[in-house]
Amino acid sequence: MPIMWRSFMPNLPVNSVHIRIDGNDVAVRPGISVAAALLTEGYRSWRTTRGQQQPRGIFCGIGACFDCLVILNGQPNVRACMTTVEPGDEIATQEGTGHV
Amino acid sequence: MTNSFDAIVVGAGVVGASCAHYLVEAGLSVAVVDRGSVAAGTTGAGEGNILVSDKEPGPELDLALLSQRLWTELIDVIGPAIELEPKGGLAVGYEQHTFDHLRAFATEQAACGVVATPVTGADLLELEPNLNPEAAGGVFYPQDMQTQPMLAAAHLIARGVRMGRITLHTNANVVAIPRDARGAVTGVETTTQTLQAPLVVNAAGTWGGEIAALAGVNVPILPRRGFILVTEPLPVIVNRKVYSAEYVANVASDDAALQTAAVVEGTHSGTILIGASRERVGFDRTLDWTVVQRLAQQALQLFPRLAQASLLRTYGGFRPYCPDHLPVIGPDARVPGLMHACGHEGAGVGLSAATGFLIAQAAIGVSPLLSLAPFAAERFDAHHVAVVHA
């Protein structure tokens, strides 16, 4: 089924952007958000809350709720839903504030 | 539901909430009316300062010292939910001459009951390890505290509601303050109903002048805009409420132009709040990037480590100020039954406890703990002659 789909959609982007998630090399479609990349790779949550260490991932998806925070290229508290993946991005799951 | 009360408080900010709280403590039934929701105005735009450190000797400092004592009692009544932290304040002077000025100011304050300790060198860095080590010195004020002002307002009102002594009317805009044949207030008319009470407390903050006008009197309160920056949540790097020496001068200034001075403090949730700007631009809410840049630069001067922190957002609001920078508190001699509790500028959260306490004393005819003469609404009338109490 995926192969047939692609044959009717010749311009569908291929997984050409190479990034790393928690140290693992993955390739995702260009132009998608960091949150989309994480979801594509099977992540449901990618940070824990500061007080109770509860899992958090995508919630509002439009930059308002600050739930989907992630460490991007060493910078903690980046909103995964508002950030487009770039080649070579290092994405890391975050615990608490993400700061030492 | 009855529409008749012993008192009506107009304004569900922290000042109105405190008035309602102490009126209930004095045995009165209270309606709290707000055109929006609880803490929707200046209270919701504040930092939650309970400060004695930024007040010069005079009536406002006396009010602040009384308020500071009352807040320490309120924590026992209301509980930990209001995030009251007796963390102390630290005023910092970079240059030797600003530190000298701070110390002289602290000596004057100490004569009025303020606890103020000059600190330098290793002692300063022990109080605040991430402070810029180039600072000449600081003065530590252990009486300074911080609260979360929206929670404080909400919990003060909620307690009275649970007791069945406060009725809360939100989204109810006061459109008239009717008066009887002898000129005394009889309650308020909102967009939806008429509420009756022999006492109306004007706790409408920056909009207190409009409420006073409905009762036919002049109370000149104008907005003084301020913005606050909010960082991402961080591990604790700021222990006290820390501000630069220029902040005190800005608070007391009459300049209409933009003034900024760093005020930096951590919150329960881990975010760091960076204030404080002051400018007189009416009710214009437009975000000014010059303000954001200046506040950020000044905060970095105090805490260079903040350079690694991201800003999440800004918020802003309007401090209610009077021409002489003193609030308006107490019965209005021109209108029987009308009291004012507004115009606290940027100190409303801190001064709210004493304000509510004094309003309640006046409401039941007890001689007030502090003279209300400096706070009288009539002081702005052209023909008013100040009564000096010996």
PDB file of N, CA and C in Angstrom, chain B residues 195-260:
ATOM      1  N   LEU B 195     -27.204  45.881  43.472  1.00  0.00           N
ATOM      2  CA  LEU B 195     -26.778  45.342  44.765  1.00  0.00           C
ATOM      3  C   LEU B 195     -26.848  46.474  45.786  1.00  0.00           C
ATOM      4  N   GLN B 196     -27.328  46.142  47.005  1.00  0.00           N
ATOM      5  CA  GLN B 196     -27.505  47.177  48.018  1.00  0.00           C
ATOM      6  C   GLN B 196     -26.561  46.988  49.192  1.00  0.00           C
ATOM      7  N   ALA B 197     -25.994  48.101  49.635  1.00  0.00           N
ATOM      8  CA  ALA B 197     -25.147  48.094  50.836  1.00  0.00           C
ATOM      9  C   ALA B 197     -24.941  49.535  51.277  1.00  0.00           C
ATOM     10  N   PRO B 198     -24.816  49.759  52.582  1.00  0.00           N
ATOM     11  CA  PRO B 198     -24.553  51.116  53.071  1.00  0.00           C
ATOM     12  C   PRO B 198     -23.084  51.518  52.924  1.00  0.00           C
ATOM     13  N   LEU B 199     -22.250  50.564  52.502  1.00  0.00           N
ATOM     14  CA  LEU B 199     -20.820  50.832  52.345  1.00  0.00           C
ATOM     15  C   LEU B 199     -20.345  50.302  50.997  1.00  0.00           C
ATOM     16  N   VAL B 200     -19.704  51.164  50.216  1.00  0.00           N
ATOM     17  CA  VAL B 200     -19.107  50.754  48.939  1.00  0.00           C
ATOM     18  C   VAL B 200     -17.617  51.081  48.985  1.00  0.00           C
ATOM     19  N   VAL B 201     -16.786  50.048  48.764  1.00  0.00           N
ATOM     20  CA  VAL B 201     -15.334  50.234  48.770  1.00  0.00           C
ATOM     21  C   VAL B 201     -14.835  50.225  47.324  1.00  0.00           C
ATOM     22  N   ASN B 202     -14.203  51.332  46.936  1.00  0.00           N
ATOM     23  CA  ASN B 202     -13.660  51.458  45.587  1.00  0.00           C
ATOM     24  C   ASN B 202     -12.249  50.882  45.556  1.00  0.00           C
ATOM     25  N   ALA B 203     -12.146  49.621  45.103  1.00  0.00           N
ATOM     26  CA  ALA B 203     -10.841  48.953  44.992  1.00  0.00           C
ATOM     27  C   ALA B 203     -10.574  48.625  43.525  1.00  0.00           C
ATOM     28  N   ALA B 204     -10.888  49.596  42.663  1.00  0.00           N
ATOM     29  CA  ALA B 204     -10.824  49.356  41.213  1.00  0.00           C
ATOM     30  C   ALA B 204      -9.452  49.668  40.632  1.00  0.00           C
ATOM     31  N   GLY B 205      -8.458  49.864  41.491  1.00  0.00           N
ATOM     32  CA  GLY B 205      -7.080  50.002  41.009  1.00  0.00           C
ATOM     33  C   GLY B 205      -6.905  51.152  40.041  1.00  0.00           C
ATOM     34  N   THR B 206      -6.338  50.827  38.880  1.00  0.00           N
ATOM     35  CA  THR B 206      -6.052  51.857  37.885  1.00  0.00           C
ATOM     36  C   THR B 206      -7.326  52.526  37.378  1.00  0.00           C
ATOM     37  N   TRP B 207      -8.449  51.846  37.541  1.00  0.00           N
ATOM     38  CA  TRP B 207      -9.733  52.386  37.082  1.00  0.00           C
ATOM     39  C   TRP B 207     -10.549  52.955  38.245  1.00  0.00           C
ATOM     40  N   GLY B 208      -9.867  53.192  39.387  1.00  0.00           N
ATOM     41  CA  GLY B 208     -10.533  53.718  40.578  1.00  0.00           C
ATOM     42  C   GLY B 208     -11.118  55.106  40.362  1.00  0.00           C
ATOM     43  N   GLY B 209     -10.483  55.893  39.487  1.00  0.00           N
ATOM     44  CA  GLY B 209     -11.004  57.221  39.197  1.00  0.00           C
ATOM     45  C   GLY B 209     -12.381  57.168  38.541  1.00  0.00           C
ATOM     46  N   GLU B 210     -12.598  56.145  37.700  1.00  0.00           N
ATOM     47  CA  GLU B 210     -13.896  56.001  37.031  1.00  0.00           C
ATOM     48  C   GLU B 210     -14.988  55.638  38.031  1.00  0.00           C
ATOM     49  N   ILE B 211     -14.652  54.761  38.989  1.00  0.00           N
ATOM     50  CA  ILE B 211     -15.644  54.374  40.005  1.00  0.00           C
ATOM     51  C   ILE B 211     -15.962  55.587  40.895  1.00  0.00           C
ATOM     52  N   ALA B 212     -14.914  56.339  41.261  1.00  0.00           N
ATOM     53  CA  ALA B 212     -15.138  57.536  42.078  1.00  0.00           C
ATOM     54  C   ALA B 212     -16.055  58.518  41.346  1.00  0.00           C
ATOM     55  N   ALA B 213     -15.845  58.653  40.033  1.00  0.00           N
ATOM     56  CA  ALA B 213     -16.661  59.582  39.243  1.00  0.00           C
ATOM     57  C   ALA B 213     -18.127  59.168  39.246  1.00  0.00           C
ATOM     58  N   LEU B 214     -18.389  57.851  39.285  1.00  0.00           N
ATOM     59  CA  LEU B 214     -19.780  57.384  39.336  1.00  0.00           C
ATOM     60  C   LEU B 214     -20.447  57.847  40.630  1.00  0.00           C
ATOM     61  N   ALA B 215     -19.632  58.006  41.683  1.00  0.00           N
ATOM     62  CA  ALA B 215     -20.170  58.511  42.952  1.00  0.00           C
ATOM     63  C   ALA B 215     -20.083  60.030  43.027  1.00  0.00           C
ATOM     64  N   GLY B 216     -19.615  60.650  41.951  1.00  0.00           N
ATOM     65  CA  GLY B 216     -19.623  62.110  41.878  1.00  0.00           C
ATOM     66  C   GLY B 216     -18.411  62.794  42.465  1.00  0.00           C
ATOM     67  N   VAL B 217     -17.322  62.048  42.702  1.00  0.00           N
ATOM     68  CA  VAL B 217     -16.128  62.683  43.282  1.00  0.00           C
ATOM     69  C   VAL B 217     -14.894  62.439  42.408  1.00  0.00           C
ATOM     70  N   ASN B 218     -13.915  63.332  42.609  1.00  0.00           N
ATOM     71  CA  ASN B 218     -12.676  63.262  41.859  1.00  0.00           C
ATOM     72  C   ASN B 218     -11.613  62.512  42.641  1.00  0.00           C
ATOM     73  N   VAL B 219     -11.077  61.444  42.030  1.00  0.00           N
ATOM     74  CA  VAL B 219      -9.896  60.759  42.574  1.00  0.00           C
ATOM     75  C   VAL B 219      -8.943  60.581  41.386  1.00  0.00           C
ATOM     76  N   PRO B 220      -7.870  61.378  41.328  1.00  0.00           N
ATOM     77  CA  PRO B 220      -7.032  61.409  40.127  1.00  0.00           C
ATOM     78  C   PRO B 220      -6.044  60.249  40.053  1.00  0.00           C
ATOM     79  N   ILE B 221      -6.471  59.144  39.452  1.00  0.00           N
ATOM     80  CA  ILE B 221      -5.593  57.980  39.299  1.00  0.00           C
ATOM     81  C   ILE B 221      -5.303  57.762  37.821  1.00  0.00           C
ATOM     82  N   LEU B 222      -4.026  57.618  37.498  1.00  0.00           N
ATOM     83  CA  LEU B 222      -3.610  57.473  36.105  1.00  0.00           C
ATOM     84  C   LEU B 222      -2.738  56.225  35.944  1.00  0.00           C
ATOM     85  N   PRO B 223      -2.660  55.694  34.714  1.00  0.00           N
ATOM     86  CA  PRO B 223      -1.884  54.466  34.501  1.00  0.00           C
ATOM     87  C   PRO B 223      -0.398  54.723  34.276  1.00  0.00           C
ATOM     88  N   ARG B 224       0.443  53.874  34.845  1.00  0.00           N
ATOM     89  CA  ARG B 224       1.884  53.908  34.624  1.00  0.00           C
ATOM     90  C   ARG B 224       2.275  52.498  34.162  1.00  0.00           C
ATOM     91  N   ARG B 225       2.601  52.403  32.868  1.00  0.00           N
ATOM     92  CA  ARG B 225       2.762  51.083  32.256  1.00  0.00           C
ATOM     93  C   ARG B 225       4.046  50.398  32.697  1.00  0.00           C
ATOM     94  N   GLY B 226       3.980  49.077  32.805  1.00  0.00           N
ATOM     95  CA  GLY B 226       5.171  48.294  33.117  1.00  0.00           C
ATOM     96  C   GLY B 226       5.153  46.959  32.418  1.00  0.00           C
ATOM     97  N   PHE B 227       6.351  46.502  32.020  1.00  0.00           N
ATOM     98  CA  PHE B 227       6.489  45.170  31.419  1.00  0.00           C
ATOM     99  C   PHE B 227       7.382  44.296  32.288  1.00  0.00           C
ATOM    100  N   ILE B 228       7.137  42.993  32.234  1.00  0.00           N
ATOM    101  CA  ILE B 228       7.945  42.010  32.942  1.00  0.00           C
ATOM    102  C   ILE B 228       8.320  40.908  31.956  1.00  0.00           C
ATOM    103  N   LEU B 229       9.578  40.485  31.988  1.00  0.00           N
ATOM    104  CA  LEU B 229      10.037  39.387  31.141  1.00  0.00           C
ATOM    105  C   LEU B 229      10.028  38.097  31.952  1.00  0.00           C
ATOM    106  N   VAL B 230       9.713  36.982  31.295  1.00  0.00           N
ATOM    107  CA  VAL B 230       9.661  35.685  31.962  1.00  0.00           C
ATOM    108  C   VAL B 230      10.623  34.736  31.263  1.00  0.00           C
ATOM    109  N   THR B 231      11.572  34.187  32.009  1.00  0.00           N
ATOM    110  CA  THR B 231      12.502  33.224  31.414  1.00  0.00           C
ATOM    111  C   THR B 231      11.906  31.828  31.414  1.00  0.00           C
ATOM    112  N   GLU B 232      12.559  30.933  30.707  1.00  0.00           N
ATOM    113  CA  GLU B 232      12.242  29.512  30.816  1.00  0.00           C
ATOM    114  C   GLU B 232      12.513  29.069  32.264  1.00  0.00           C
ATOM    115  N   PRO B 233      11.859  27.991  32.715  1.00  0.00           N
ATOM    116  CA  PRO B 233      12.151  27.485  34.058  1.00  0.00           C
ATOM    117  C   PRO B 233      13.602  27.043  34.147  1.00  0.00           C
ATOM    118  N   LEU B 234      14.247  27.432  35.235  1.00  0.00           N
ATOM    119  CA  LEU B 234      15.665  27.144  35.421  1.00  0.00           C
ATOM    120  C   LEU B 234      15.870  26.557  36.812  1.00  0.00           C
ATOM    121  N   PRO B 235      16.986  25.878  37.027  1.00  0.00           N
ATOM    122  CA  PRO B 235      17.359  25.554  38.409  1.00  0.00           C
ATOM    123  C   PRO B 235      17.538  26.866  39.168  1.00  0.00           C
ATOM    124  N   VAL B 236      17.465  26.827  40.498  1.00  0.00           N
ATOM    125  CA  VAL B 236      17.517  28.067  41.281  1.00  0.00           C
ATOM    126  C   VAL B 236      18.874  28.747  41.110  1.00  0.00           C
ATOM    127  N   ILE B 237      18.869  29.938  40.500  1.00  0.00           N
ATOM    128  CA  ILE B 237      20.115  30.707  40.436  1.00  0.00           C
ATOM    129  C   ILE B 237      19.947  32.089  41.070  1.00  0.00           C
ATOM    130  N   VAL B 238      18.711  32.447  41.430  1.00  0.00           N
ATOM    131  CA  VAL B 238      18.442  33.721  42.116  1.00  0.00           C
ATOM    132  C   VAL B 238      17.684  33.393  43.393  1.00  0.00           C
ATOM    133  N   ASN B 239      18.281  33.684  44.556  1.00  0.00           N
ATOM    134  CA  ASN B 239      17.670  33.294  45.831  1.00  0.00           C
ATOM    135  C   ASN B 239      16.725  34.346  46.385  1.00  0.00           C
ATOM    136  N   ARG B 240      17.121  35.613  46.262  1.00  0.00           N
ATOM    137  CA  ARG B 240      16.367  36.705  46.885  1.00  0.00           C
ATOM    138  C   ARG B 240      15.632  37.467  45.802  1.00  0.00           C
ATOM    139  N   LYS B 241      14.940  38.510  46.245  1.00  0.00           N
ATOM    140  CA  LYS B 241      14.438  39.479  45.294  1.00  0.00           C
ATOM    141  C   LYS B 241      15.559  40.498  45.126  1.00  0.00           C
ATOM    142  N   VAL B 242      16.176  40.544  43.960  1.00  0.00           N
ATOM    143  CA  VAL B 242      17.394  41.322  43.765  1.00  0.00           C
ATOM    144  C   VAL B 242      17.130  42.477  42.802  1.00  0.00           C
ATOM    145  N   TYR B 243      17.494  43.663  43.213  1.00  0.00           N
ATOM    146  CA  TYR B 243      17.299  44.791  42.298  1.00  0.00           C
ATOM    147  C   TYR B 243      18.449  45.777  42.390  1.00  0.00           C
ATOM    148  N   SER B 244      18.605  46.561  41.328  1.00  0.00           N
ATOM    149  CA  SER B 244      19.695  47.532  41.284  1.00  0.00           C
ATOM    150  C   SER B 244      19.266  48.814  41.991  1.00  0.00           C
ATOM    151  N   ALA B 245      20.244  49.588  42.455  1.00  0.00           N
ATOM    152  CA  ALA B 245      19.984  50.779  43.269  1.00  0.00           C
ATOM    153  C   ALA B 245      19.088  51.783  42.556  1.00  0.00           C
ATOM    154  N   GLU B 246      19.152  51.804  41.223  1.00  0.00           N
ATOM    155  CA  GLU B 246      18.361  52.786  40.473  1.00  0.00           C
ATOM    156  C   GLU B 246      16.861  52.549  40.619  1.00  0.00           C
ATOM    157  N   TYR B 247      16.485  51.325  40.991  1.00  0.00           N
ATOM    158  CA  TYR B 247      15.057  50.996  41.078  1.00  0.00           C
ATOM    159  C   TYR B 247      14.321  51.910  42.053  1.00  0.00           C
ATOM    160  N   VAL B 248      14.938  52.178  43.202  1.00  0.00           N
ATOM    161  CA  VAL B 248      14.287  53.007  44.225  1.00  0.00           C
ATOM    162  C   VAL B 248      14.023  54.415  43.678  1.00  0.00           C
ATOM    163  N   ALA B 249      15.023  54.949  42.964  1.00  0.00           N
ATOM    164  CA  ALA B 249      14.857  56.284  42.402  1.00  0.00           C
ATOM    165  C   ALA B 249      13.748  56.305  41.352  1.00  0.00           C
ATOM    166  N   ASN B 250      13.663  55.243  40.548  1.00  0.00           N
ATOM    167  CA  ASN B 250      12.634  55.189  39.513  1.00  0.00           C
ATOM    168  C   ASN B 250      11.232  55.129  40.103  1.00  0.00           C
ATOM    169  N   VAL B 251      11.077  54.369  41.196  1.00  0.00           N
ATOM    170  CA  VAL B 251       9.764  54.234  41.830  1.00  0.00           C
ATOM    171  C   VAL B 251       9.238  55.605  42.249  1.00  0.00           C
ATOM    172  N   ALA B 252      10.141  56.429  42.782  1.00  0.00           N
ATOM    173  CA  ALA B 252       9.728  57.723  43.324  1.00  0.00           C
ATOM    174  C   ALA B 252       9.706  58.830  42.269  1.00  0.00           C
ATOM    175  N   SER B 253      10.142  58.526  41.059  1.00  0.00           N
ATOM    176  CA  SER B 253      10.324  59.568  40.040  1.00  0.00           C
ATOM    177  C   SER B 253       9.002  60.083  39.488  1.00  0.00           C
ATOM    178  N   ASP B 254       9.025  61.333  39.041  1.00  0.00           N
ATOM    179  CA  ASP B 254       7.861  61.927  38.389  1.00  0.00           C
ATOM    180  C   ASP B 254       8.036  61.993  36.873  1.00  0.00           C
ATOM    181  N   ASP B 255       9.120  61.435  36.360  1.00  0.00           N
ATOM    182  CA  ASP B 255       9.407  61.493  34.933  1.00  0.00           C
ATOM    183  C   ASP B 255       8.395  60.644  34.160  1.00  0.00           C
ATOM    184  N   ALA B 256       7.882  61.200  33.065  1.00  0.00           N
ATOM    185  CA  ALA B 256       6.914  60.469  32.252  1.00  0.00           C
ATOM    186  C   ALA B 256       7.597  59.517  31.278  1.00  0.00           C
ATOM    187  N   ALA B 257       8.859  59.781  30.962  1.00  0.00           N
ATOM    188  CA  ALA B 257       9.550  58.970  29.964  1.00  0.00           C
ATOM    189  C   ALA B 257       9.889  57.591  30.516  1.00  0.00           C
ATOM    190  N   LEU B 258      10.304  56.719  29.607  1.00  0.00           N
ATOM    191  CA  LEU B 258      10.606  55.343  29.985  1.00  0.00           C
ATOM    192  C   LEU B 258      11.748  55.269  30.992  1.00  0.00           C
ATOM    193  N   GLN B 259      11.514  54.514  32.074  1.00  0.00           N
ATOM    194  CA  GLN B 259      12.565  54.238  33.048  1.00  0.00           C
ATOM    195  C   GLN B 259      12.626  52.732  33.248  1.00  0.00           C
ATOM    196  N   THR B 260      13.819  52.198  33.284  1.00  0.00           N
ATOM    197  CA  THR B 260      13.958  50.773  33.577  1.00  0.00           C
ATOM    198  C   THR B 260      15.065  50.588  34.601  1.00  0.00           C
TER     199      THR B 260
END
